[in-house]
Each structure stands twice: as structure tokens, then as C-alpha cells.
């Protein structure tokens, strides 16, 4: 009887072990479907885990064509479980053990020892935990002004990692990525809830609040948001008056001295919108020389330089404040030659404002200019540059005639604008060559200029 009872216990153990293996197999069948949600950048490392190696070595995709649904409870905890590959390995080991001899007792011991080893191996692996690699913190209501290097949001990889951290924990451990960690932007330790969005149209009390914030803060990020908000509101005539009456022009203009180029750019943009108002120009004229100096010495073709040129162009539309910039004429012509396409166009618009004021003609034509300036009359330039340089030449030529400066040619040096445009004759030859230009608008402008010579 003792042998029979022992044989029955062993048989029961085999049945229980086989049932446990089958249950684990069924549970693991649909589990790997969840692994499809990982990003494309980890697909190369996922292939070896989502695939299942059969006993003969054939690789099949877990869940492919199985019709199994995602096993997705929102509160699933990390579990120690056996994968399909592990179950197949258990079966293989048990099968090999049964053929190696030892009877039913040996078979049962081999099966349960294998199960115990697999469970211990799985228990040693940890679940994947999402971490935020981007560490920039912002108040939820603080808007993100455009154009600032680095942006206001965490890095892309940090956002993805954060999303994974809030999702389900993964039962299967992942191999670490070999990619270099993403660069993170500096953390702004102090949070600040800016009371408005940058595109809000504000009333006078709200504008006063923004001006108070701008006056008291030294944080460049808050300064930028406040300046963009004020600049957007200064696009409306009723707010142009309100900002001036609230004493906003000096508060904004004091940031011209800052070393941060982004803050200077936003300052010039805000003052540029305010300068459309004639009364505001009377306030801004105090700072026009400082703006001009900074525009000439800052990085060539930079956003700060373009913003400064736009402000100077607006301030010289009328004749009231042009004399404040006459000392910078040589710098303007040097910038006209050295700058890129956009800088050239904006500089020519500024100089054309001076050429439309006959009182500025003598100072303008007597300044020294680079001889390479003549290259702007080449037909390779586009329509906008050619039309502007032809307008500039036409205005100067008219002013020389009207002011009677042609008889005073001895007053001007050979490096002056007068000599380049009037005496050398090179400029006239270049203009005549443009008479056959392909652009009809340019051709008409050239004929108009030639008739005045």
C-alpha cells in the first residue's frame, strides 16, 4: 500500500504542475500585446522580447493573429510571472527529464525544480519605472513666448518618459537604451503665475499690473513675457495712449541696457509698436541714440539688429528726429553693404526716409561710403532691392539739383556718396544696364530715373 500511495501522490503532483504551467501559459499569451505601445526608438531592442523562440528555434510574434485583447486594468501592479518562452522551456526540460529515466518521482521533482528556478529568476528582475529627463518647471498659466531659444517645454524624450511613468507598470524588464541622454534646459526654481496671456487685450488697470511686474522683476523670463504682452497691446491705438499715460515708455526703455539679446529684441519690438503714435515718439526720442548705437554694434543680421532697424525706421518717418541720427550715416551705408538680404532692405528703407528730407541732403551726400555699394545696382539682385536702391538714387539726385549742390562738388571727397552717385559716372552706367531687365516693374523704374538725369 505504501508504494501505491506514493505513486498516487507523485501523479497528483504532475497533474497540478502541468495545470499550473498551462494557466501561466494562457495568462502570458495576451500579455505581450501591451508591448506594442513602446516608442519607435526602442523597437530594435523590443524585437528579442516580443518574439517567442520555439523549441525547434523558430521565432513567432507573440499575439500576432491570436485575436487576444490587451490585458489592461488601470491599477495593475508589477507581477512576477512566467513568459511563454519560459513555459516552453519548462515543458522541454520536463520532457527531457521524463525520457532520461528515474520514474514518476524523478519526473515530478524535475518539473517542480524547474518551475522554482524560473520563478526565482523572474523575481530578481525589476519593473520599468518612467523618469522625467526634462526638468524645466513652469507655472501652468504662464504662457510661452515665441522665439526664445530652448522653448518652455521639457525635452521630447522627457515628455515621453513622463507619460510612461503615469501609465501601467511593465512586468517585463527592458534593456537600457544605448542612446545618449537628452539635453535638459535649466530649471527655473521660482514659479510665477503670470496673470494674463500674451495675446490678451488688456484694459488700463491690467496694463498697470503688467508694468508693475516688469518694473519690479529681474527674471529675464518674466521680463520677456511682460514685454511681449505690452508689445501686442501696443499694436492698438487706444492702448498706445494708455501705456504712455501710465508711464510705461521709461519702464520699457530701461531694458535697452540689458545684456540679454532676447530682452533687447522684445524691448525694441514693444517700442516700435508704441512709436506709431506721434506723442509716443516724443517720449522715445530720448533713447533713440542709444538704440542706434546698440543696433550698429550688435551681431550682424541678428534679430536684435533687425528690431532696432525697424524702430529707427519708424522714428524717422517724420522729419522731427532725423537730425539725432545724422552721425550714424557712414554706419548705415556700411551695414547696407555688409548685411544680408533682409538687413539690406530694412537699411535702405531707413536711408530712404532721410533722402525724403531735403534738409538732410548735405550731411547725407558728404558722408563716406564703401565703393562696393555700387554692386547693389547689378541685375542679379531681386526686385525689392533694386527698386529700393533706385528710389534712393532718385531721391538723392533730385535733392542735389533742388539744393544746388552740383556747383559745390569741391566740398565733397572722392569717397563720399556725392562722388559715387554723381561724379564717377559708374552709377549711371549701371542704371542704364538695368533698362533691359526682365522684370517690367524694374524696367519702368529705371526709365523714370533715367529721364531725370
Short mmCIF file of C-alpha atoms in Angstrom, two decimals:
data_model
loop_
_atom_site.label_atom_id
_atom_site.label_comp_id
_atom_site.label_asym_id
_atom_site.label_seq_id
_atom_site.Cartn_x
_atom_site.Cartn_y
_atom_site.Cartn_z
CA UNK A 1 0.00 0.00 0.00
CA UNK A 2 2.84 2.40 0.73
CA UNK A 3 4.16 2.25 -2.83
CA UNK A 4 0.70 2.76 -4.30
CA UNK A 5 0.04 5.82 -2.15
CA UNK A 6 3.42 7.27 -3.05
CA UNK A 7 2.75 6.72 -6.75
CA UNK A 8 -0.64 8.45 -6.41
CA UNK A 9 0.92 11.50 -4.74
CA UNK A 10 3.51 11.78 -7.46
CA UNK A 11 0.86 11.54 -10.18
CA UNK A 12 -1.21 14.24 -8.46
CA UNK A 13 1.85 16.48 -8.32
CA UNK A 14 2.48 16.01 -12.02
CA UNK A 15 -1.13 16.92 -12.82
CA UNK A 16 -1.01 20.04 -10.59
CA UNK A 17 2.31 21.17 -12.12
CA UNK A 18 1.04 20.69 -15.66
CA UNK A 19 -2.11 22.65 -14.82
CA UNK A 20 -0.10 25.49 -13.32
CA UNK A 21 2.12 25.60 -16.38
CA UNK A 22 -0.94 25.74 -18.66
CA UNK A 23 -2.50 28.61 -16.63
CA UNK A 24 0.70 30.60 -16.76
CA UNK A 25 0.89 29.93 -20.49
CA UNK A 26 -2.65 31.25 -21.05
CA UNK A 27 -2.05 34.33 -18.92
CA UNK A 28 1.18 35.16 -20.72
CA UNK A 29 -0.36 34.68 -24.21
CA UNK A 30 -2.05 38.12 -24.41
CA UNK A 31 0.21 39.99 -22.06
CA UNK A 32 2.89 40.92 -24.60
CA UNK A 33 0.28 42.69 -26.71
CA UNK A 34 0.84 45.66 -24.39
CA UNK A 35 4.43 45.89 -25.50
CA UNK A 36 3.35 47.40 -28.88
CA UNK A 37 2.83 50.82 -27.30
CA UNK A 38 6.53 51.45 -26.82
CA UNK A 39 8.14 54.14 -28.98
CA UNK A 40 9.80 53.54 -32.30
CA UNK A 41 13.21 54.34 -30.85
CA UNK A 42 13.07 51.13 -28.72
CA UNK A 43 11.63 48.81 -31.34
CA UNK A 44 15.07 47.44 -32.14
CA UNK A 45 15.55 46.31 -28.53
CA UNK A 46 11.96 45.04 -28.22
CA UNK A 47 12.21 42.52 -31.05
CA UNK A 48 14.00 39.91 -28.99
CA UNK A 49 11.44 40.26 -26.18
CA UNK A 50 8.14 40.36 -28.07
CA UNK A 51 9.15 37.39 -30.19
CA UNK A 52 8.96 33.80 -28.81
CA UNK A 53 11.58 31.20 -29.55
CA UNK A 54 10.00 27.78 -30.07
CA UNK A 55 11.59 24.50 -29.07
CA UNK A 56 12.94 23.99 -32.58
CA UNK A 57 14.27 27.59 -32.78
CA UNK A 58 11.51 29.08 -34.97
CA UNK A 59 10.64 32.66 -33.95
CA UNK A 60 6.98 33.74 -33.83
CA UNK A 61 5.45 37.06 -32.80
CA UNK A 62 3.52 36.96 -29.56
CA UNK A 63 -0.11 37.79 -30.06
CA UNK A 64 0.15 38.12 -33.85
CA UNK A 65 -3.12 36.85 -35.31
CA UNK A 66 -4.19 35.50 -31.95
CA UNK A 67 -7.07 37.95 -31.58
CA UNK A 68 -6.25 38.36 -27.90
CA UNK A 69 -7.17 41.71 -26.31
CA UNK A 70 -4.93 43.88 -24.17
CA UNK A 71 -4.95 42.83 -20.54
CA UNK A 72 -5.40 46.42 -19.34
CA UNK A 73 -6.57 47.24 -15.83
CA UNK A 74 -5.57 50.80 -14.84
CA UNK A 75 -4.41 49.64 -11.40
CA UNK A 76 -2.35 46.59 -12.30
CA UNK A 77 0.68 46.10 -10.04
CA UNK A 78 4.01 44.65 -11.22
CA UNK A 79 3.81 40.88 -11.02
CA UNK A 80 6.35 38.08 -11.04
CA UNK A 81 5.16 35.92 -13.92
CA UNK A 82 6.49 33.42 -16.37
CA UNK A 83 6.65 34.29 -20.06
CA UNK A 84 5.58 32.00 -22.85
CA UNK A 85 9.17 31.27 -23.65
CA UNK A 86 9.77 30.22 -20.06
CA UNK A 87 6.79 27.87 -20.09
CA UNK A 88 8.01 26.23 -23.25
CA UNK A 89 11.40 25.86 -21.65
CA UNK A 90 9.80 24.18 -18.63
CA UNK A 91 7.97 21.74 -20.86
CA UNK A 92 11.14 20.97 -22.76
CA UNK A 93 13.07 20.30 -19.58
CA UNK A 94 10.31 18.15 -18.15
CA UNK A 95 10.04 16.22 -21.41
CA UNK A 96 13.76 15.58 -21.49
CA UNK A 97 13.68 14.54 -17.85
CA UNK A 98 10.93 12.02 -18.43
CA UNK A 99 12.99 10.30 -21.10
CA UNK A 100 16.15 10.21 -19.06
CA UNK A 101 14.74 7.74 -16.59
CA UNK A 102 14.11 7.93 -12.85
CA UNK A 103 10.41 7.11 -12.70
CA UNK A 104 7.44 9.31 -11.79
CA UNK A 105 9.08 10.70 -8.66
CA UNK A 106 12.11 11.92 -10.65
CA UNK A 107 9.82 13.48 -13.23
CA UNK A 108 7.83 15.39 -10.61
CA UNK A 109 10.97 16.65 -8.87
CA UNK A 110 12.46 17.80 -12.17
CA UNK A 111 9.25 19.65 -13.07
CA UNK A 112 8.91 21.48 -9.76
CA UNK A 113 12.64 22.30 -9.55
CA UNK A 114 12.44 23.84 -13.00
CA UNK A 115 9.38 25.88 -12.02
CA UNK A 116 11.14 27.09 -8.89
CA UNK A 117 14.26 28.15 -10.81
CA UNK A 118 12.24 30.08 -13.39
CA UNK A 119 10.21 31.85 -10.70
CA UNK A 120 13.39 32.80 -8.81
CA UNK A 121 14.96 34.17 -11.99
CA UNK A 122 11.91 36.29 -12.74
CA UNK A 123 11.66 37.56 -9.17
CA UNK A 124 15.12 39.10 -9.49
CA UNK A 125 14.09 41.40 -12.34
CA UNK A 126 12.59 44.84 -11.65
CA UNK A 127 9.70 46.57 -13.39
CA UNK A 128 10.35 49.54 -15.69
CA UNK A 129 9.89 52.91 -14.00
CA UNK A 130 9.34 56.08 -16.07
CA UNK A 131 11.56 59.05 -15.19
CA UNK A 132 11.35 62.63 -16.34
CA UNK A 133 14.52 63.59 -18.15
CA UNK A 134 13.29 67.09 -18.89
CA UNK A 135 13.41 69.15 -15.69
CA UNK A 136 12.12 72.57 -16.69
CA UNK A 137 9.26 73.69 -14.47
CA UNK A 138 6.72 76.34 -15.37
CA UNK A 139 3.54 77.58 -13.83
CA UNK A 140 0.53 76.21 -15.76
CA UNK A 141 -0.88 79.65 -16.53
CA UNK A 142 2.43 81.16 -17.69
CA UNK A 143 2.40 81.47 -21.49
CA UNK A 144 5.34 80.52 -23.65
CA UNK A 145 6.54 83.49 -25.71
CA UNK A 146 7.76 82.67 -29.17
CA UNK A 147 11.27 82.98 -30.34
CA UNK A 148 13.14 82.14 -27.18
CA UNK A 149 15.86 79.61 -27.58
CA UNK A 150 15.16 76.36 -25.76
CA UNK A 151 11.40 76.74 -25.57
CA UNK A 152 9.28 76.44 -22.47
CA UNK A 153 8.56 72.74 -22.53
CA UNK A 154 10.50 69.66 -21.39
CA UNK A 155 12.51 67.78 -23.94
CA UNK A 156 10.73 65.35 -26.18
CA UNK A 157 12.25 62.30 -24.52
CA UNK A 158 11.34 63.68 -21.13
CA UNK A 159 7.72 64.08 -22.12
CA UNK A 160 7.52 60.52 -23.33
CA UNK A 161 9.15 59.20 -20.19
CA UNK A 162 6.74 61.15 -18.04
CA UNK A 163 3.82 59.70 -19.93
CA UNK A 164 5.09 56.20 -19.29
CA UNK A 165 5.50 56.86 -15.61
CA UNK A 166 1.80 57.69 -15.29
CA UNK A 167 0.73 54.56 -17.18
CA UNK A 168 0.79 50.88 -16.23
CA UNK A 169 3.93 49.35 -14.78
CA UNK A 170 5.59 46.83 -17.03
CA UNK A 171 6.03 43.27 -15.77
CA UNK A 172 8.89 42.55 -18.14
CA UNK A 173 12.12 44.43 -17.59
CA UNK A 174 13.55 46.42 -20.51
CA UNK A 175 17.10 46.58 -21.70
CA UNK A 176 18.61 50.02 -21.21
CA UNK A 177 18.83 52.23 -24.27
CA UNK A 178 22.30 52.99 -25.57
CA UNK A 179 21.28 56.46 -26.76
CA UNK A 180 22.85 59.49 -25.06
CA UNK A 181 20.57 61.27 -22.58
CA UNK A 182 18.73 64.28 -23.97
CA UNK A 183 19.97 67.76 -23.10
CA UNK A 184 17.78 69.37 -20.46
CA UNK A 185 17.04 73.06 -20.09
CA UNK A 186 17.87 74.77 -16.81
CA UNK A 187 15.25 74.62 -14.12
CA UNK A 188 13.59 77.87 -13.09
CA UNK A 189 13.27 77.30 -9.40
CA UNK A 190 10.76 80.07 -8.75
CA UNK A 191 7.28 79.57 -10.15
CA UNK A 192 5.35 82.64 -11.20
CA UNK A 193 1.72 82.71 -12.25
CA UNK A 194 1.61 85.45 -14.86
CA UNK A 195 -1.89 86.92 -14.65
CA UNK A 196 -2.52 87.24 -18.40
CA UNK A 197 -1.88 85.56 -21.70
CA UNK A 198 0.46 87.31 -24.09
CA UNK A 199 -2.28 87.86 -26.67
CA UNK A 200 -4.88 89.25 -24.25
CA UNK A 201 -6.17 92.76 -24.98
CA UNK A 202 -5.87 94.46 -21.62
CA UNK A 203 -7.57 97.42 -20.01
CA UNK A 204 -5.68 100.26 -18.35
CA UNK A 205 -5.72 98.67 -14.84
CA UNK A 206 -4.43 95.41 -16.29
CA UNK A 207 -1.70 97.23 -18.21
CA UNK A 208 -0.68 98.91 -14.96
CA UNK A 209 -0.30 95.49 -13.32
CA UNK A 210 1.92 94.27 -16.16
CA UNK A 211 4.06 97.42 -15.98
CA UNK A 212 4.43 96.96 -12.22
CA UNK A 213 5.57 93.37 -12.75
CA UNK A 214 8.07 94.44 -15.41
CA UNK A 215 9.44 97.21 -13.22
CA UNK A 216 9.98 95.01 -10.17
CA UNK A 217 11.26 91.75 -11.63
CA UNK A 218 14.79 90.81 -12.61
CA UNK A 219 13.81 87.43 -14.03
CA UNK A 220 14.51 87.52 -17.80
CA UNK A 221 11.75 85.01 -18.48
CA UNK A 222 9.10 87.15 -16.76
CA UNK A 223 10.54 90.26 -18.44
CA UNK A 224 10.16 88.62 -21.83
CA UNK A 225 6.54 87.60 -21.22
CA UNK A 226 5.66 91.07 -19.93
CA UNK A 227 7.35 92.79 -22.90
CA UNK A 228 5.58 90.56 -25.43
CA UNK A 229 2.26 91.25 -23.70
CA UNK A 230 2.86 95.01 -23.76
CA UNK A 231 4.09 94.90 -27.35
CA UNK A 232 0.98 93.07 -28.51
CA UNK A 233 -1.25 95.56 -26.71
CA UNK A 234 0.72 98.48 -28.15
CA UNK A 235 -0.49 97.43 -31.59
CA UNK A 236 -3.86 99.02 -30.70
CA UNK A 237 -4.12 102.81 -30.73
CA UNK A 238 -6.15 103.07 -27.52
CA UNK A 239 -3.52 101.08 -25.63
CA UNK A 240 -0.69 103.15 -27.12
CA UNK A 241 -2.08 106.16 -25.30
CA UNK A 242 -2.81 104.17 -22.14
CA UNK A 243 0.74 102.80 -21.86
CA UNK A 244 2.21 106.29 -22.31
CA UNK A 245 -0.15 107.83 -19.73
CA UNK A 246 0.72 105.07 -17.24
CA UNK A 247 4.41 105.93 -17.57
CA UNK A 248 5.19 102.74 -19.47
CA UNK A 249 7.69 104.12 -22.00
CA UNK A 250 10.55 104.67 -19.47
CA UNK A 251 9.81 101.33 -17.79
CA UNK A 252 10.12 99.52 -21.11
CA UNK A 253 13.06 101.58 -22.39
CA UNK A 254 15.23 100.89 -19.33
CA UNK A 255 15.64 97.30 -20.59
CA UNK A 256 17.62 98.57 -23.60
CA UNK A 257 20.68 98.39 -21.36
CA UNK A 258 20.26 94.70 -20.53
CA UNK A 259 22.83 92.26 -21.87
CA UNK A 260 20.24 89.64 -22.80
CA UNK A 261 19.72 89.96 -26.59
CA UNK A 262 16.25 88.42 -26.39
CA UNK A 263 15.10 91.03 -23.87
CA UNK A 264 16.53 93.83 -26.03
CA UNK A 265 14.75 92.46 -29.09
CA UNK A 266 11.39 92.33 -27.27
CA UNK A 267 12.03 95.83 -25.91
CA UNK A 268 12.61 97.22 -29.41
CA UNK A 269 9.50 95.46 -30.69
CA UNK A 270 7.36 96.99 -27.95
CA UNK A 271 8.83 100.47 -28.53
CA UNK A 272 8.38 100.02 -32.27
CA UNK A 273 4.64 99.47 -31.86
CA UNK A 274 4.42 102.42 -29.48
CA UNK A 275 6.33 104.69 -31.91
CA UNK A 276 3.43 104.65 -34.37
CA UNK A 277 1.84 107.24 -32.09
CA UNK A 278 3.30 110.75 -32.58
CA UNK A 279 3.11 111.59 -28.88
CA UNK A 280 4.92 108.38 -28.01
CA UNK A 281 7.72 109.35 -30.38
CA UNK A 282 8.31 112.41 -28.23
CA UNK A 283 8.96 110.07 -25.28
CA UNK A 284 11.04 107.56 -27.24
CA UNK A 285 13.35 110.17 -28.80
CA UNK A 286 15.30 110.27 -25.53
CA UNK A 287 16.52 106.73 -26.20
CA UNK A 288 16.94 106.85 -29.99
CA UNK A 289 20.72 107.43 -29.92
CA UNK A 290 21.17 104.54 -27.52
CA UNK A 291 19.07 102.30 -29.79
CA UNK A 292 21.12 103.36 -32.82
CA UNK A 293 24.45 102.63 -31.12
CA UNK A 294 23.31 99.20 -29.95
CA UNK A 295 21.93 98.38 -33.41
CA UNK A 296 25.28 99.15 -35.04
CA UNK A 297 27.45 97.18 -32.61
CA UNK A 298 25.29 94.09 -32.06
CA UNK A 299 25.76 90.91 -34.05
CA UNK A 300 25.32 91.39 -37.81
CA UNK A 301 21.94 90.26 -39.19
CA UNK A 302 20.73 89.28 -35.73
CA UNK A 303 17.13 89.58 -34.55
CA UNK A 304 18.17 92.42 -32.24
CA UNK A 305 19.64 94.35 -35.16
CA UNK A 306 16.52 93.90 -37.27
CA UNK A 307 14.27 95.01 -34.40
CA UNK A 308 16.47 98.08 -33.83
CA UNK A 309 16.40 98.99 -37.54
CA UNK A 310 12.61 98.74 -37.62
CA UNK A 311 12.35 101.05 -34.62
CA UNK A 312 14.74 103.58 -36.18
CA UNK A 313 12.79 103.45 -39.44
CA UNK A 314 9.55 104.24 -37.63
CA UNK A 315 11.19 107.07 -35.72
CA UNK A 316 12.48 108.69 -38.94
CA UNK A 317 9.24 108.59 -40.92
CA UNK A 318 8.77 112.23 -39.96
CA UNK A 319 11.47 114.90 -40.07
CA UNK A 320 11.36 115.76 -36.37
CA UNK A 321 14.05 113.40 -35.05
CA UNK A 322 16.18 112.60 -38.10
CA UNK A 323 18.92 115.00 -37.03
CA UNK A 324 19.52 112.84 -33.96
CA UNK A 325 20.88 110.07 -36.19
CA UNK A 326 22.94 112.04 -38.73
CA UNK A 327 26.20 110.99 -37.04
CA UNK A 328 25.45 107.33 -37.98
CA UNK A 329 25.15 107.81 -41.76
CA UNK A 330 28.51 106.07 -42.53
CA UNK A 331 27.45 103.14 -40.34
CA UNK A 332 24.14 102.83 -42.18
CA UNK A 333 25.86 102.62 -45.57
CA UNK A 334 28.41 100.12 -44.26
CA UNK A 335 25.53 98.00 -42.95
CA UNK A 336 23.81 98.34 -46.31
CA UNK A 337 26.81 96.72 -47.96
CA UNK A 338 27.63 94.08 -45.31
CA UNK A 339 24.17 92.90 -44.26
CA UNK A 340 22.17 90.02 -45.67
CA UNK A 341 19.12 90.40 -47.91
CA UNK A 342 16.71 91.38 -45.11
CA UNK A 343 19.18 93.72 -43.42
CA UNK A 344 19.84 95.44 -46.75
CA UNK A 345 16.14 96.03 -47.38
CA UNK A 346 15.47 97.38 -43.88
CA UNK A 347 18.55 99.63 -44.01
CA UNK A 348 17.53 101.02 -47.40
CA UNK A 349 14.07 101.85 -46.04
CA UNK A 350 15.75 103.75 -43.21
CA UNK A 351 18.07 105.69 -45.55
CA UNK A 352 15.18 106.48 -47.92
CA UNK A 353 13.46 108.25 -45.02
CA UNK A 354 16.45 110.59 -44.80
CA UNK A 355 16.56 111.16 -48.58
CA UNK A 356 12.97 112.39 -48.49
CA UNK A 357 14.01 115.27 -46.24
CA UNK A 358 15.89 117.89 -48.31
CA UNK A 359 17.34 119.40 -45.13
CA UNK A 360 19.40 116.23 -44.58
CA UNK A 361 20.84 116.11 -48.12
CA UNK A 362 24.18 117.83 -47.48
CA UNK A 363 25.04 115.66 -44.50
CA UNK A 364 23.90 112.58 -46.36
CA UNK A 365 25.92 113.05 -49.57
CA UNK A 366 29.04 114.19 -47.74
CA UNK A 367 29.39 111.02 -45.65
CA UNK A 368 31.96 108.37 -46.62
CA UNK A 369 30.58 105.21 -48.21
CA UNK A 370 32.23 101.97 -49.40
CA UNK A 371 32.85 101.92 -53.14
CA UNK A 372 31.42 98.39 -53.25
CA UNK A 373 28.00 99.95 -52.71
CA UNK A 374 27.78 100.28 -56.49
CA UNK A 375 27.30 96.49 -56.71
CA UNK A 376 23.70 96.93 -55.50
CA UNK A 377 22.81 98.14 -59.00
CA UNK A 378 23.60 94.73 -60.53
CA UNK A 379 20.71 92.94 -62.18
CA UNK A 380 21.34 89.78 -60.11
CA UNK A 381 19.53 91.32 -57.15
CA UNK A 382 15.81 90.74 -56.75
CA UNK A 383 13.08 93.28 -57.45
CA UNK A 384 12.75 94.66 -53.91
CA UNK A 385 16.42 95.54 -53.51
CA UNK A 386 16.66 97.06 -57.00
CA UNK A 387 13.54 99.19 -56.53
CA UNK A 388 14.78 100.48 -53.18
CA UNK A 389 18.28 101.34 -54.39
CA UNK A 390 16.83 103.07 -57.46
CA UNK A 391 14.48 105.08 -55.23
CA UNK A 392 17.40 106.04 -53.02
CA UNK A 393 19.42 107.22 -56.05
CA UNK A 394 16.43 109.10 -57.49
CA UNK A 395 15.76 110.99 -54.25
CA UNK A 396 19.41 111.97 -53.78
CA UNK A 397 19.72 113.09 -57.39
CA UNK A 398 16.58 115.24 -57.06
CA UNK A 399 17.79 116.79 -53.78
CA UNK A 400 21.21 117.62 -55.24
CA UNK A 401 19.51 119.52 -58.05
CA UNK A 402 16.98 121.25 -55.79
CA UNK A 403 19.58 122.26 -53.21
CA UNK A 404 22.09 123.44 -55.82
CA UNK A 405 24.82 121.16 -54.57
CA UNK A 406 26.06 120.28 -58.05
CA UNK A 407 28.05 123.51 -58.16
CA UNK A 408 29.68 122.70 -54.81
CA UNK A 409 31.34 119.48 -55.87
CA UNK A 410 34.70 120.60 -54.48
CA UNK A 411 33.29 120.30 -50.98
CA UNK A 412 32.94 116.54 -51.26
CA UNK A 413 35.72 113.96 -51.16
CA UNK A 414 36.20 111.15 -53.63
CA UNK A 415 35.00 108.62 -51.03
CA UNK A 416 31.71 110.47 -50.45
CA UNK A 417 28.27 109.43 -51.56
CA UNK A 418 28.13 112.55 -53.77
CA UNK A 419 31.12 111.42 -55.81
CA UNK A 420 29.88 107.83 -56.08
CA UNK A 421 26.39 108.76 -57.28
CA UNK A 422 27.06 111.95 -59.24
CA UNK A 423 30.64 112.39 -60.34
CA UNK A 424 32.03 108.95 -61.03
CA UNK A 425 29.57 108.10 -63.78
CA UNK A 426 29.72 104.42 -62.82
CA UNK A 427 26.33 104.58 -61.18
CA UNK A 428 24.65 105.94 -64.30
CA UNK A 429 26.18 103.18 -66.43
CA UNK A 430 24.88 100.54 -64.03
CA UNK A 431 21.39 102.04 -64.15
CA UNK A 432 21.38 102.13 -67.94
CA UNK A 433 22.33 98.45 -67.98
CA UNK A 434 19.16 97.71 -65.97
CA UNK A 435 16.99 99.10 -68.77
CA UNK A 436 16.88 95.59 -70.27
CA UNK A 437 15.89 93.91 -67.01
CA UNK A 438 13.42 91.04 -67.28
CA UNK A 439 11.17 92.49 -64.55
CA UNK A 440 8.76 95.03 -66.04
CA UNK A 441 8.40 96.94 -62.75
CA UNK A 442 12.17 97.39 -62.50
CA UNK A 443 12.35 98.42 -66.14
CA UNK A 444 9.70 101.13 -65.63
CA UNK A 445 11.52 102.42 -62.55
CA UNK A 446 14.82 102.58 -64.46
CA UNK A 447 13.25 104.58 -67.29
CA UNK A 448 11.77 107.01 -64.78
CA UNK A 449 15.17 107.58 -63.17
CA UNK A 450 16.96 107.99 -66.49
CA UNK A 451 14.54 110.69 -67.64
CA UNK A 452 15.56 112.82 -64.63
CA UNK A 453 19.31 112.70 -65.28
#
